[in-house]
Amino acid sequence: MRYFDFTLTPEEGSIHPVDTIIAENVHVTREALLHINALGDGTGVMLYRLRGDAPQLQGVLTEITDVIAHDVLDVEGDVFHLYLHVRPGEPAGKLMALAQKYALIIDTPLAFTDRGGLRVTVVGTHDMLRRALEDLPEDIQISVEQVGQYSPERPYLLSLLTERQAEVFQLAVETGYYEIPRQTTHEKLANELDCAPSTIDEHLRKAESRVLSTLVD
């Protein structure tokens, strides 16, 4: 089995009309899509990890006809999970149909990038992956980041981070920030990424918190 890591960028900036509403809501931020599945009747279910004002978003979703059911789970501070049962919508419908047609596994979680894309890992045979990519709708752009032999134990910790957090964290690892003795500083990383040292510190603290929390769950 092979895997493809890629960033998916729908032409409309979201994978479903309800996802558009969430993305445009200034009171919440999409962090990850923990589960997505198409049901036999064409409807779909999604489980988000979000940050922000859960009651405000629930009030909005109550008025959306594309939402069949919704529920908020595991509220911890301003982080919460949102369950959605939604009516058929694009391009999610096309993508799920493609995964089913070629017997592909969509490995979760899927992380939202700062630019509105979605980082996805898809698993399948080499031939099925190739044919699915050739059959991809024209209104969906992808950027393949990594390809390799799939193992169920393969870590996906970076998918929990925002695009900027992952960029800072990876550069810190590559330049020896976590080595003993430390090979770089916040100032050097800031110069490399053209930002303030305090911004580097904030991104690293958040990235470290998210990565470490997965190891003790």
Tab-separated table of C-alpha atoms in Angstrom:
chain	number	residue	atom	x	y	z
A	1	MET	CA	0.000	0.000	0.000
A	2	ARG	CA	1.125	3.540	-0.789
A	3	TYR	CA	0.248	6.911	0.670
A	4	PHE	CA	-0.006	10.366	-0.845
A	5	ASP	CA	0.286	13.472	1.330
A	6	PHE	CA	-1.105	16.492	-0.484
A	7	THR	CA	-2.729	19.859	0.058
A	8	LEU	CA	-6.146	20.098	-1.533
A	9	THR	CA	-7.404	23.537	-2.577
A	10	PRO	CA	-11.032	23.623	-3.778
A	11	GLU	CA	-11.891	26.369	-6.264
A	12	GLU	CA	-14.517	27.767	-3.864
A	13	GLY	CA	-12.135	27.639	-0.894
A	14	SER	CA	-14.015	24.960	1.054
A	15	ILE	CA	-15.132	21.360	0.660
A	16	HIS	CA	-18.865	21.811	1.312
A	17	PRO	CA	-21.365	24.706	1.522
A	18	VAL	CA	-21.552	24.280	5.314
A	19	ASP	CA	-17.763	24.261	5.485
A	20	THR	CA	-17.850	27.625	3.690
A	21	ILE	CA	-20.134	29.024	6.385
A	22	ILE	CA	-17.787	27.812	9.122
A	23	ALA	CA	-14.718	29.142	7.301
A	24	GLU	CA	-16.289	32.588	6.901
A	25	ASN	CA	-17.454	32.793	10.516
A	26	VAL	CA	-15.126	35.268	12.265
A	27	HIS	CA	-15.959	33.785	15.682
A	28	VAL	CA	-14.351	30.374	15.013
A	29	THR	CA	-11.226	28.919	13.419
A	30	ARG	CA	-11.088	25.519	11.725
A	31	GLU	CA	-8.211	23.452	13.088
A	32	ALA	CA	-8.813	19.938	11.769
A	33	LEU	CA	-11.344	17.596	10.242
A	34	LEU	CA	-11.169	14.518	12.447
A	35	HIS	CA	-13.669	12.404	10.548
A	36	ILE	CA	-15.510	12.550	7.232
A	37	ASN	CA	-17.778	9.957	5.661
A	38	ALA	CA	-20.432	9.665	2.960
A	39	LEU	CA	-23.618	7.796	3.853
A	40	GLY	CA	-25.682	5.602	1.573
A	41	ASP	CA	-28.355	8.251	1.054
A	42	GLY	CA	-25.822	10.786	-0.242
A	43	THR	CA	-25.645	12.803	2.974
A	44	GLY	CA	-22.405	13.131	4.875
A	45	VAL	CA	-21.048	13.307	8.400
A	46	MET	CA	-18.094	15.382	9.539
A	47	LEU	CA	-16.360	15.886	12.863
A	48	TYR	CA	-14.377	19.123	13.232
A	49	ARG	CA	-11.956	20.381	15.836
A	50	LEU	CA	-12.589	24.122	16.093
A	51	ARG	CA	-11.445	27.035	18.209
A	52	GLY	CA	-13.688	29.919	19.194
A	53	ASP	CA	-17.284	30.659	20.185
A	54	ALA	CA	-19.230	27.380	20.106
A	55	PRO	CA	-22.670	28.778	21.107
A	56	GLN	CA	-22.476	31.477	18.434
A	57	LEU	CA	-21.680	28.898	15.734
A	58	GLN	CA	-24.475	26.591	16.917
A	59	GLY	CA	-26.925	29.471	16.559
A	60	VAL	CA	-25.798	30.019	12.979
A	61	LEU	CA	-25.973	26.325	12.043
A	62	THR	CA	-29.525	26.040	13.370
A	63	GLU	CA	-30.651	28.314	10.511
A	64	ILE	CA	-28.792	26.449	7.719
A	65	THR	CA	-30.990	24.135	5.621
A	66	ASP	CA	-27.985	22.049	4.501
A	67	VAL	CA	-27.441	21.020	8.139
A	68	ILE	CA	-29.553	17.993	9.109
A	69	ALA	CA	-28.121	17.679	12.632
A	70	HIS	CA	-25.270	19.121	14.671
A	71	ASP	CA	-23.813	18.808	18.141
A	72	VAL	CA	-20.923	20.302	20.117
A	73	LEU	CA	-18.668	17.908	22.041
A	74	ASP	CA	-15.701	18.067	24.416
A	75	VAL	CA	-15.566	21.803	25.041
A	76	GLU	CA	-12.264	22.701	26.690
A	77	GLY	CA	-11.651	26.433	26.952
A	78	ASP	CA	-12.162	27.818	23.460
A	79	VAL	CA	-11.456	24.476	21.748
A	80	PHE	CA	-14.371	22.204	20.894
A	81	HIS	CA	-15.494	19.447	18.533
A	82	LEU	CA	-18.418	19.839	16.172
A	83	TYR	CA	-20.426	16.917	14.780
A	84	LEU	CA	-22.303	17.653	11.557
A	85	HIS	CA	-24.767	15.631	9.481
A	86	VAL	CA	-25.145	17.515	6.207
A	87	ARG	CA	-27.019	17.250	2.934
A	88	PRO	CA	-25.040	16.438	-0.258
A	89	GLY	CA	-22.637	19.192	-1.307
A	90	GLU	CA	-19.619	19.742	-3.526
A	91	PRO	CA	-16.755	19.159	-3.895
A	92	ALA	CA	-17.006	16.828	-0.881
A	93	GLY	CA	-19.472	14.584	-2.748
A	94	LYS	CA	-17.159	14.170	-5.746
A	95	LEU	CA	-14.137	13.508	-3.547
A	96	MET	CA	-15.892	10.876	-1.439
A	97	ALA	CA	-17.274	9.207	-4.586
A	98	LEU	CA	-13.732	9.119	-5.973
A	99	ALA	CA	-12.409	7.504	-2.781
A	100	GLN	CA	-15.153	4.890	-2.913
A	101	LYS	CA	-14.687	4.229	-6.649
A	102	TYR	CA	-10.975	3.479	-6.223
A	103	ALA	CA	-11.209	1.880	-2.741
A	104	LEU	CA	-9.026	4.526	-1.119
A	105	ILE	CA	-8.614	5.226	2.586
A	106	ILE	CA	-8.746	8.870	3.701
A	107	ASP	CA	-6.465	8.933	6.716
A	108	THR	CA	-7.453	11.412	9.402
A	109	PRO	CA	-7.070	13.944	10.903
A	110	LEU	CA	-7.115	16.388	7.978
A	111	ALA	CA	-5.602	19.770	8.846
A	112	PHE	CA	-6.714	23.135	7.494
A	113	THR	CA	-3.942	25.407	6.252
A	114	ASP	CA	-3.755	29.139	6.887
A	115	ARG	CA	-4.616	29.725	3.219
A	116	GLY	CA	-7.834	27.716	3.259
A	117	GLY	CA	-6.464	24.461	1.880
A	118	LEU	CA	-6.793	21.035	3.457
A	119	ARG	CA	-3.845	18.725	4.071
A	120	VAL	CA	-4.918	15.193	3.199
A	121	THR	CA	-3.343	11.744	3.358
A	122	VAL	CA	-4.848	9.110	1.045
A	123	VAL	CA	-3.890	5.430	1.167
A	124	GLY	CA	-4.306	2.794	-1.535
A	125	THR	CA	-2.506	0.763	-4.170
A	126	HIS	CA	-0.174	2.644	-6.493
A	127	ASP	CA	-2.424	2.000	-9.506
A	128	MET	CA	-5.609	3.105	-7.738
A	129	LEU	CA	-3.968	6.275	-6.428
A	130	ARG	CA	-2.681	7.130	-9.920
A	131	ARG	CA	-6.102	6.571	-11.506
A	132	ALA	CA	-7.866	8.615	-8.815
A	133	LEU	CA	-5.504	11.550	-9.381
A	134	GLU	CA	-6.154	11.371	-13.127
A	135	ASP	CA	-9.906	11.397	-12.412
A	136	LEU	CA	-9.758	14.381	-10.051
A	137	PRO	CA	-12.314	17.118	-10.903
A	138	GLU	CA	-10.813	20.123	-12.700
A	139	ASP	CA	-12.145	22.570	-10.104
A	140	ILE	CA	-9.941	21.021	-7.389
A	141	GLN	CA	-6.225	21.806	-7.273
A	142	ILE	CA	-3.770	19.628	-5.351
A	143	SER	CA	-0.128	19.952	-4.413
A	144	VAL	CA	1.546	16.597	-3.685
A	145	GLU	CA	3.960	16.932	-0.756
A	146	GLN	CA	5.076	13.385	-0.037
A	147	VAL	CA	4.644	9.850	-1.378
A	148	GLY	CA	5.778	6.602	0.194
A	149	GLN	CA	5.092	3.143	1.543
A	150	TYR	CA	2.233	3.263	4.028
A	151	SER	CA	2.484	1.983	7.579
A	152	PRO	CA	-0.405	2.222	10.075
A	153	GLU	CA	2.122	3.425	12.650
A	154	ARG	CA	3.290	6.353	10.499
A	155	PRO	CA	3.066	9.540	12.599
A	156	TYR	CA	0.855	12.404	11.487
A	157	LEU	CA	1.635	14.845	14.270
A	158	LEU	CA	2.357	17.754	11.924
A	159	SER	CA	-1.168	17.471	10.547
A	160	LEU	CA	-2.389	18.745	13.928
A	161	LEU	CA	-0.601	22.066	13.413
A	162	THR	CA	-1.539	25.101	11.401
A	163	GLU	CA	0.496	25.683	8.242
A	164	ARG	CA	2.600	28.408	9.921
A	165	GLN	CA	3.140	26.389	13.108
A	166	ALA	CA	4.309	23.407	11.056
A	167	GLU	CA	6.663	25.635	9.038
A	168	VAL	CA	8.252	27.099	12.195
A	169	PHE	CA	8.399	23.738	13.977
A	170	GLN	CA	10.023	21.941	11.027
A	171	LEU	CA	12.621	24.684	10.584
A	172	ALA	CA	13.404	24.553	14.306
A	173	VAL	CA	13.969	20.791	14.122
A	174	GLU	CA	16.058	21.021	10.927
A	175	THR	CA	18.320	23.784	12.294
A	176	GLY	CA	19.002	22.109	15.637
A	177	TYR	CA	16.762	24.075	17.989
A	178	TYR	CA	15.975	20.898	19.948
A	179	GLU	CA	19.535	19.546	19.996
A	180	ILE	CA	21.773	19.640	23.075
A	181	PRO	CA	23.451	22.066	23.057
A	182	ARG	CA	20.922	24.130	21.088
A	183	GLN	CA	22.190	25.030	17.600
A	184	THR	CA	19.901	27.977	16.854
A	185	THR	CA	17.838	30.671	18.578
A	186	HIS	CA	14.473	32.392	18.296
A	187	GLU	CA	16.252	35.355	16.750
A	188	LYS	CA	17.883	33.279	14.006
A	189	LEU	CA	14.630	31.496	13.228
A	190	ALA	CA	12.845	34.857	13.131
A	191	ASN	CA	15.384	36.218	10.643
A	192	GLU	CA	14.934	33.141	8.467
A	193	LEU	CA	11.136	33.457	8.468
A	194	ASP	CA	10.980	37.263	8.447
A	195	CYS	CA	9.005	37.704	11.656
A	196	ALA	CA	9.529	38.713	15.284
A	197	PRO	CA	11.279	36.401	17.808
A	198	SER	CA	8.164	36.619	19.996
A	199	THR	CA	6.132	35.202	17.100
A	200	ILE	CA	8.555	32.275	16.798
A	201	ASP	CA	8.233	31.637	20.528
A	202	GLU	CA	4.425	31.645	20.315
A	203	HIS	CA	4.306	29.277	17.337
A	204	LEU	CA	6.782	26.842	18.926
A	205	ARG	CA	4.929	26.809	22.248
A	206	LYS	CA	1.625	26.041	20.537
A	207	ALA	CA	3.192	23.405	18.273
A	208	GLU	CA	4.949	21.730	21.198
A	209	SER	CA	1.740	21.723	23.241
A	210	ARG	CA	-0.283	20.064	20.475
A	211	VAL	CA	2.375	17.497	19.597
A	212	LEU	CA	3.068	16.540	23.215
A	213	SER	CA	-0.627	16.317	24.101
A	214	THR	CA	-1.065	13.507	21.550
A	215	LEU	CA	1.603	11.444	23.320
A	216	VAL	CA	-0.191	11.402	26.664
A	217	ASP	CA	-3.805	10.961	25.524
